PDB file of C-alpha atoms in Angstrom:
ATOM      1  CA  MET A  71     -69.458  23.125 194.572  1.00  0.00           C
ATOM      2  CA  HIS A  72     -67.849  22.895 191.133  1.00  0.00           C
ATOM      3  CA  THR A  73     -69.035  20.505 188.440  1.00  0.00           C
ATOM      4  CA  ILE A  74     -66.536  17.831 187.413  1.00  0.00           C
ATOM      5  CA  HIS A  75     -66.419  17.372 183.647  1.00  0.00           C
ATOM      6  CA  HIS A  76     -65.344  13.913 182.439  1.00  0.00           C
ATOM      7  CA  THR A  77     -64.004  13.902 178.876  1.00  0.00           C
ATOM      8  CA  PRO A  78     -61.554  12.079 176.653  1.00  0.00           C
ATOM      9  CA  ALA A  79     -58.681  14.303 175.548  1.00  0.00           C
ATOM     10  CA  VAL A  80     -55.350  14.273 173.782  1.00  0.00           C
ATOM     11  CA  ILE A  81     -52.456  16.190 175.334  1.00  0.00           C
ATOM     12  CA  LEU A  82     -51.130  18.652 172.750  1.00  0.00           C
ATOM     13  CA  LYS A  83     -48.441  20.129 174.977  1.00  0.00           C
ATOM     14  CA  SER A  84     -47.415  20.584 178.590  1.00  0.00           C
ATOM     15  CA  VAL A  85     -45.135  23.061 180.344  1.00  0.00           C
ATOM     16  CA  HIS A  86     -43.854  23.321 183.883  1.00  0.00           C
ATOM     17  CA  PHE A  87     -44.830  26.289 186.007  1.00  0.00           C
ATOM     18  CA  GLY A  88     -44.309  27.096 189.619  1.00  0.00           C
ATOM     19  CA  GLU A  89     -42.452  24.768 191.907  1.00  0.00           C
ATOM     20  CA  ALA A  90     -44.318  21.517 191.206  1.00  0.00           C
ATOM     21  CA  ASN A  91     -47.128  22.366 188.797  1.00  0.00           C
ATOM     22  CA  LYS A  92     -47.816  21.826 185.128  1.00  0.00           C
ATOM     23  CA  ARG A  93     -50.020  23.467 182.546  1.00  0.00           C
ATOM     24  CA  VAL A  94     -51.454  21.136 179.870  1.00  0.00           C
ATOM     25  CA  TRP A  95     -53.064  21.941 176.526  1.00  0.00           C
ATOM     26  CA  LEU A  96     -55.847  19.435 175.873  1.00  0.00           C
ATOM     27  CA  LEU A  97     -57.872  18.834 172.730  1.00  0.00           C
ATOM     28  CA  THR A  98     -61.250  17.528 173.834  1.00  0.00           C
ATOM     29  CA  LYS A  99     -64.297  16.510 171.817  1.00  0.00           C
ATOM     30  CA  GLU A 100     -66.854  18.558 173.715  1.00  0.00           C
ATOM     31  CA  PHE A 101     -64.879  21.599 174.835  1.00  0.00           C
ATOM     32  CA  GLY A 102     -62.220  22.043 172.140  1.00  0.00           C
ATOM     33  CA  LEU A 103     -58.936  23.447 173.390  1.00  0.00           C
ATOM     34  CA  ILE A 104     -58.580  23.596 177.151  1.00  0.00           C
ATOM     35  CA  VAL A 105     -55.512  24.863 178.953  1.00  0.00           C
ATOM     36  CA  ALA A 106     -55.625  23.294 182.407  1.00  0.00           C
ATOM     37  CA  ALA A 107     -53.489  23.701 185.499  1.00  0.00           C
ATOM     38  CA  VAL A 108     -52.333  20.566 187.292  1.00  0.00           C
ATOM     39  CA  GLN A 109     -51.300  21.237 190.881  1.00  0.00           C
ATOM     40  CA  GLY A 110     -48.397  19.379 192.479  1.00  0.00           C
ATOM     41  CA  VAL A 111     -47.911  16.932 189.607  1.00  0.00           C
ATOM     42  CA  ARG A 112     -44.115  17.224 189.670  1.00  0.00           C
ATOM     43  CA  LYS A 113     -43.803  16.259 193.339  1.00  0.00           C
ATOM     44  CA  ALA A 114     -42.343  12.846 194.100  1.00  0.00           C
ATOM     45  CA  GLY A 115     -45.119  10.281 194.246  1.00  0.00           C
ATOM     46  CA  ALA A 116     -47.774  12.500 192.622  1.00  0.00           C
ATOM     47  CA  LYS A 117     -50.594  10.288 191.374  1.00  0.00           C
ATOM     48  CA  LEU A 118     -50.901  11.961 187.951  1.00  0.00           C
ATOM     49  CA  GLN A 119     -47.185  12.039 187.178  1.00  0.00           C
ATOM     50  CA  GLY A 120     -47.118   9.020 184.839  1.00  0.00           C
ATOM     51  CA  HIS A 121     -50.431   9.845 183.155  1.00  0.00           C
ATOM     52  CA  LEU A 122     -49.564  13.242 181.676  1.00  0.00           C
ATOM     53  CA  VAL A 123     -47.570  12.275 178.596  1.00  0.00           C
ATOM     54  CA  ASP A 124     -47.443  14.697 175.664  1.00  0.00           C
ATOM     55  CA  TYR A 125     -49.364  13.463 172.584  1.00  0.00           C
ATOM     56  CA  ALA A 126     -51.143  10.720 174.572  1.00  0.00           C
ATOM     57  CA  PHE A 127     -54.868  10.145 175.024  1.00  0.00           C
ATOM     58  CA  ILE A 128     -56.382  10.423 178.495  1.00  0.00           C
ATOM     59  CA  ASN A 129     -59.733  10.374 180.246  1.00  0.00           C
ATOM     60  CA  ALA A 130     -59.672  13.734 181.988  1.00  0.00           C
ATOM     61  CA  ASP A 131     -61.608  14.985 184.994  1.00  0.00           C
ATOM     62  CA  LEU A 132     -61.707  18.767 184.805  1.00  0.00           C
ATOM     63  CA  VAL A 133     -63.108  21.533 186.959  1.00  0.00           C
ATOM     64  CA  ARG A 134     -63.714  24.973 185.534  1.00  0.00           C
ATOM     65  CA  GLY A 135     -62.667  27.767 187.850  1.00  0.00           C
ATOM     66  CA  LYS A 136     -63.311  31.476 187.470  1.00  0.00           C
ATOM     67  CA  GLU A 137     -60.290  32.019 185.252  1.00  0.00           C
ATOM     68  CA  VAL A 138     -58.702  28.632 184.646  1.00  0.00           C
ATOM     69  CA  TRP A 139     -59.513  24.968 184.172  1.00  0.00           C
ATOM     70  CA  ARG A 140     -57.986  22.506 186.642  1.00  0.00           C
ATOM     71  CA  LEU A 141     -57.201  18.902 185.807  1.00  0.00           C
ATOM     72  CA  ILE A 142     -57.987  17.062 189.020  1.00  0.00           C
ATOM     73  CA  SER A 143     -57.506  13.483 187.834  1.00  0.00           C
ATOM     74  CA  CYS A 144     -56.962  11.493 184.682  1.00  0.00           C
ATOM     75  CA  GLU A 145     -56.356   8.037 183.320  1.00  0.00           C
ATOM     76  CA  LEU A 146     -53.846   7.331 180.556  1.00  0.00           C
ATOM     77  CA  LEU A 147     -55.753   5.569 177.773  1.00  0.00           C
ATOM     78  CA  HIS A 148     -53.267   5.252 174.962  1.00  0.00           C
ATOM     79  CA  ASN A 149     -49.840   6.621 174.124  1.00  0.00           C
ATOM     80  CA  PRO A 150     -49.414   6.180 170.356  1.00  0.00           C
ATOM     81  CA  LEU A 151     -45.714   7.039 170.565  1.00  0.00           C
ATOM     82  CA  GLU A 152     -44.899   4.413 173.172  1.00  0.00           C
ATOM     83  CA  GLY A 153     -42.380   2.031 171.690  1.00  0.00           C
ATOM     84  CA  ASN A 154     -42.207   3.676 168.254  1.00  0.00           C
ATOM     85  CA  PRO A 155     -41.337   7.391 168.531  1.00  0.00           C
ATOM     86  CA  LYS A 156     -38.800   7.204 165.683  1.00  0.00           C
ATOM     87  CA  LEU A 157     -41.201   5.977 163.029  1.00  0.00           C
ATOM     88  CA  PRO A 158     -41.657   8.494 160.193  1.00  0.00           C
ATOM     89  CA  LEU A 159     -45.428   8.667 160.702  1.00  0.00           C
ATOM     90  CA  ALA A 160     -44.908   9.436 164.393  1.00  0.00           C
ATOM     91  CA  ARG A 161     -43.075  12.626 163.388  1.00  0.00           C
ATOM     92  CA  SER A 162     -46.052  13.589 161.216  1.00  0.00           C
ATOM     93  CA  TYR A 163     -48.450  12.872 164.093  1.00  0.00           C
ATOM     94  CA  VAL A 164     -46.460  15.167 166.411  1.00  0.00           C
ATOM     95  CA  ARG A 165     -46.238  17.839 163.701  1.00  0.00           C
ATOM     96  CA  THR A 166     -50.042  17.762 163.300  1.00  0.00           C
ATOM     97  CA  LEU A 167     -50.654  18.093 167.057  1.00  0.00           C
ATOM     98  CA  THR A 168     -48.135  20.934 167.283  1.00  0.00           C
ATOM     99  CA  LEU A 169     -49.940  22.723 164.465  1.00  0.00           C
ATOM    100  CA  LEU A 170     -53.286  22.225 166.220  1.00  0.00           C
ATOM    101  CA  GLU A 171     -51.936  23.700 169.442  1.00  0.00           C
ATOM    102  CA  ARG A 172     -51.061  26.841 167.459  1.00  0.00           C
ATOM    103  CA  PHE A 173     -54.262  27.045 165.379  1.00  0.00           C
ATOM    104  CA  LEU A 174     -56.966  26.121 167.900  1.00  0.00           C
ATOM    105  CA  LEU A 175     -58.607  29.160 169.390  1.00  0.00           C
ATOM    106  CA  GLY A 176     -60.387  28.564 172.659  1.00  0.00           C
ATOM    107  CA  GLU A 177     -63.207  26.302 173.556  1.00  0.00           C
ATOM    108  CA  GLY A 178     -65.853  24.837 171.287  1.00  0.00           C
ATOM    109  CA  ASP A 179     -67.218  21.640 169.841  1.00  0.00           C
ATOM    110  CA  HIS A 180     -64.445  19.792 167.949  1.00  0.00           C
ATOM    111  CA  VAL A 181     -65.838  16.297 167.426  1.00  0.00           C
ATOM    112  CA  GLU A 182     -64.573  16.006 163.830  1.00  0.00           C
ATOM    113  CA  LEU A 183     -61.105  17.274 164.696  1.00  0.00           C
ATOM    114  CA  TYR A 184     -60.842  14.926 167.681  1.00  0.00           C
ATOM    115  CA  ALA A 185     -61.890  12.026 165.421  1.00  0.00           C
ATOM    116  CA  HIS A 186     -59.169  13.022 162.912  1.00  0.00           C
ATOM    117  CA  VAL A 187     -56.474  13.012 165.607  1.00  0.00           C
ATOM    118  CA  THR A 188     -57.731   9.685 166.954  1.00  0.00           C
ATOM    119  CA  GLU A 189     -57.675   8.170 163.471  1.00  0.00           C
ATOM    120  CA  ILE A 190     -54.138   9.264 162.604  1.00  0.00           C
ATOM    121  CA  SER A 191     -52.880   8.099 166.001  1.00  0.00           C
ATOM    122  CA  THR A 192     -53.971   4.545 165.147  1.00  0.00           C
ATOM    123  CA  LEU A 193     -52.003   4.549 161.898  1.00  0.00           C
ATOM    124  CA  ILE A 194     -48.556   5.768 162.982  1.00  0.00           C
ATOM    125  CA  SER A 195     -47.118   2.290 163.564  1.00  0.00           C
ATOM    126  CA  ARG A 196     -47.889   1.235 159.977  1.00  0.00           C
ATOM    127  CA  THR A 197     -44.945   0.953 157.638  1.00  0.00           C
ATOM    128  CA  ASP A 198     -46.936   0.602 154.404  1.00  0.00           C
ATOM    129  CA  ILE A 199     -48.069   4.258 154.308  1.00  0.00           C
ATOM    130  CA  ASP A 200     -45.962   6.848 152.492  1.00  0.00           C
ATOM    131  CA  GLU A 201     -44.739   9.486 154.956  1.00  0.00           C
ATOM    132  CA  ARG A 202     -45.189  12.407 152.530  1.00  0.00           C
ATOM    133  CA  LEU A 203     -48.787  11.455 151.826  1.00  0.00           C
ATOM    134  CA  PHE A 204     -49.562  10.900 155.514  1.00  0.00           C
ATOM    135  CA  ASP A 205     -47.964  14.185 156.577  1.00  0.00           C
ATOM    136  CA  THR A 206     -49.577  16.250 153.835  1.00  0.00           C
ATOM    137  CA  LEU A 207     -53.070  14.824 154.256  1.00  0.00           C
ATOM    138  CA  SER A 208     -52.923  14.964 158.063  1.00  0.00           C
ATOM    139  CA  LEU A 209     -51.977  18.651 158.145  1.00  0.00           C
ATOM    140  CA  TRP A 210     -54.354  19.604 155.315  1.00  0.00           C
ATOM    141  CA  ARG A 211     -57.312  17.865 156.970  1.00  0.00           C
ATOM    142  CA  ALA A 212     -56.621  19.485 160.340  1.00  0.00           C
ATOM    143  CA  ILE A 213     -56.494  22.985 158.840  1.00  0.00           C
ATOM    144  CA  ALA A 214     -59.547  22.308 156.648  1.00  0.00           C
ATOM    145  CA  ILE A 215     -61.582  21.037 159.605  1.00  0.00           C
ATOM    146  CA  LEU A 216     -60.672  24.192 161.541  1.00  0.00           C
ATOM    147  CA  GLY A 217     -61.896  26.293 158.601  1.00  0.00           C
ATOM    148  CA  TYR A 218     -58.608  28.002 157.768  1.00  0.00           C
ATOM    149  CA  ILE A 219     -58.833  26.832 154.147  1.00  0.00           C
ATOM    150  CA  ALA A 220     -61.651  26.347 151.697  1.00  0.00           C
ATOM    151  CA  VAL A 221     -61.947  22.778 150.439  1.00  0.00           C
ATOM    152  CA  GLU A 222     -61.916  22.649 146.642  1.00  0.00           C
ATOM    153  CA  GLU A 223     -64.879  21.004 144.920  1.00  0.00           C
ATOM    154  CA  GLY A 224     -63.063  17.764 144.040  1.00  0.00           C
ATOM    155  CA  ASP A 225     -61.396  17.384 147.450  1.00  0.00           C
ATOM    156  CA  GLU A 226     -64.440  16.808 149.705  1.00  0.00           C
ATOM    157  CA  GLU A 227     -63.957  13.058 149.472  1.00  0.00           C
ATOM    158  CA  LEU A 228     -60.355  13.393 150.679  1.00  0.00           C
ATOM    159  CA  LEU A 229     -61.666  15.291 153.693  1.00  0.00           C
ATOM    160  CA  HIS A 230     -64.359  12.787 154.692  1.00  0.00           C
ATOM    161  CA  ALA A 231     -63.133   9.344 153.557  1.00  0.00           C
ATOM    162  CA  PRO A 232     -61.347   7.068 156.033  1.00  0.00           C
ATOM    163  CA  PHE A 233     -57.769   8.315 156.264  1.00  0.00           C
ATOM    164  CA  ASP A 234     -56.025   5.274 154.769  1.00  0.00           C
ATOM    165  CA  GLU A 235     -58.503   5.248 151.857  1.00  0.00           C
ATOM    166  CA  ALA A 236     -57.989   8.978 151.262  1.00  0.00           C
ATOM    167  CA  ILE A 237     -54.230   8.433 151.087  1.00  0.00           C
ATOM    168  CA  GLY A 238     -54.832   5.910 148.300  1.00  0.00           C
ATOM    169  CA  MET A 239     -56.772   8.566 146.344  1.00  0.00           C
ATOM    170  CA  MET A 240     -53.956  11.127 146.470  1.00  0.00           C
ATOM    171  CA  ASP A 241     -51.391  11.787 143.756  1.00  0.00           C
ATOM    172  CA  ASP A 242     -48.437  14.163 143.296  1.00  0.00           C
ATOM    173  CA  ALA A 243     -50.734  16.989 142.168  1.00  0.00           C
ATOM    174  CA  HIS A 244     -52.659  16.751 145.462  1.00  0.00           C
ATOM    175  CA  ILE A 245     -49.427  16.777 147.442  1.00  0.00           C
ATOM    176  CA  ARG A 246     -48.133  19.916 145.708  1.00  0.00           C
ATOM    177  CA  SER A 247     -51.498  21.661 145.974  1.00  0.00           C
ATOM    178  CA  PHE A 248     -52.071  20.743 149.633  1.00  0.00           C
ATOM    179  CA  ILE A 249     -48.534  21.734 150.674  1.00  0.00           C
ATOM    180  CA  THR A 250     -48.989  25.120 149.002  1.00  0.00           C
ATOM    181  CA  VAL A 251     -52.373  25.652 150.685  1.00  0.00           C
ATOM    182  CA  VAL A 252     -51.120  24.573 154.136  1.00  0.00           C
ATOM    183  CA  ASN A 253     -48.025  26.800 153.914  1.00  0.00           C
ATOM    184  CA  ALA A 254     -50.094  29.765 152.727  1.00  0.00           C
ATOM    185  CA  SER A 255     -52.627  29.349 155.546  1.00  0.00           C
ATOM    186  CA  ILE A 256     -49.863  29.181 158.142  1.00  0.00           C
ATOM    187  CA  LYS A 257     -48.252  32.306 156.717  1.00  0.00           C
ATOM    188  CA  GLU A 258     -51.532  34.226 156.389  1.00  0.00           C
ATOM    189  CA  SER A 259     -52.725  33.345 159.878  1.00  0.00           C
ATOM    190  CA  GLN A 260     -49.446  34.591 161.396  1.00  0.00           C
ATOM    191  CA  LEU A 261     -49.675  31.877 164.037  1.00  0.00           C
TER     192      LEU A 261
END
């Protein structure tokens, strides 16, 4: 008998495979990146059909097989893009999750990264936050948490402060510096 793992997750991406199946990329707190197969989800009346929404948060029930994880059930918790997918901060949120899908390597403990994604998802409906600042800080934090860049001595507070407070601490010099660092890390990683 296989153990069922219950964990909150955010769906980074999903693709169709086979006749009625899907493969989903999940960022979880405890396991890191999991690529899970979902059998029969594209059949008419499949119980998970409405729960597997890209960029949404779910409670996932997963079983680890010999070679692949299987998502056997889930509950949709929160879809941050529901009702406001055209907001500028929503584009930044999607860009950050897309970057994570590329940069995450396998399983592992990603509590801080999951907390970062959760935090930015709660802010995307706000209209009082500058899009450039949000986008830059969101991407920089994600890459810094993953260890792809070294955090400069004066920037630790920007990494650990609540996101909306950290945005208030940023200036144009931070934006230029962080954009340069993010672009260089993407180029150097060849991902």
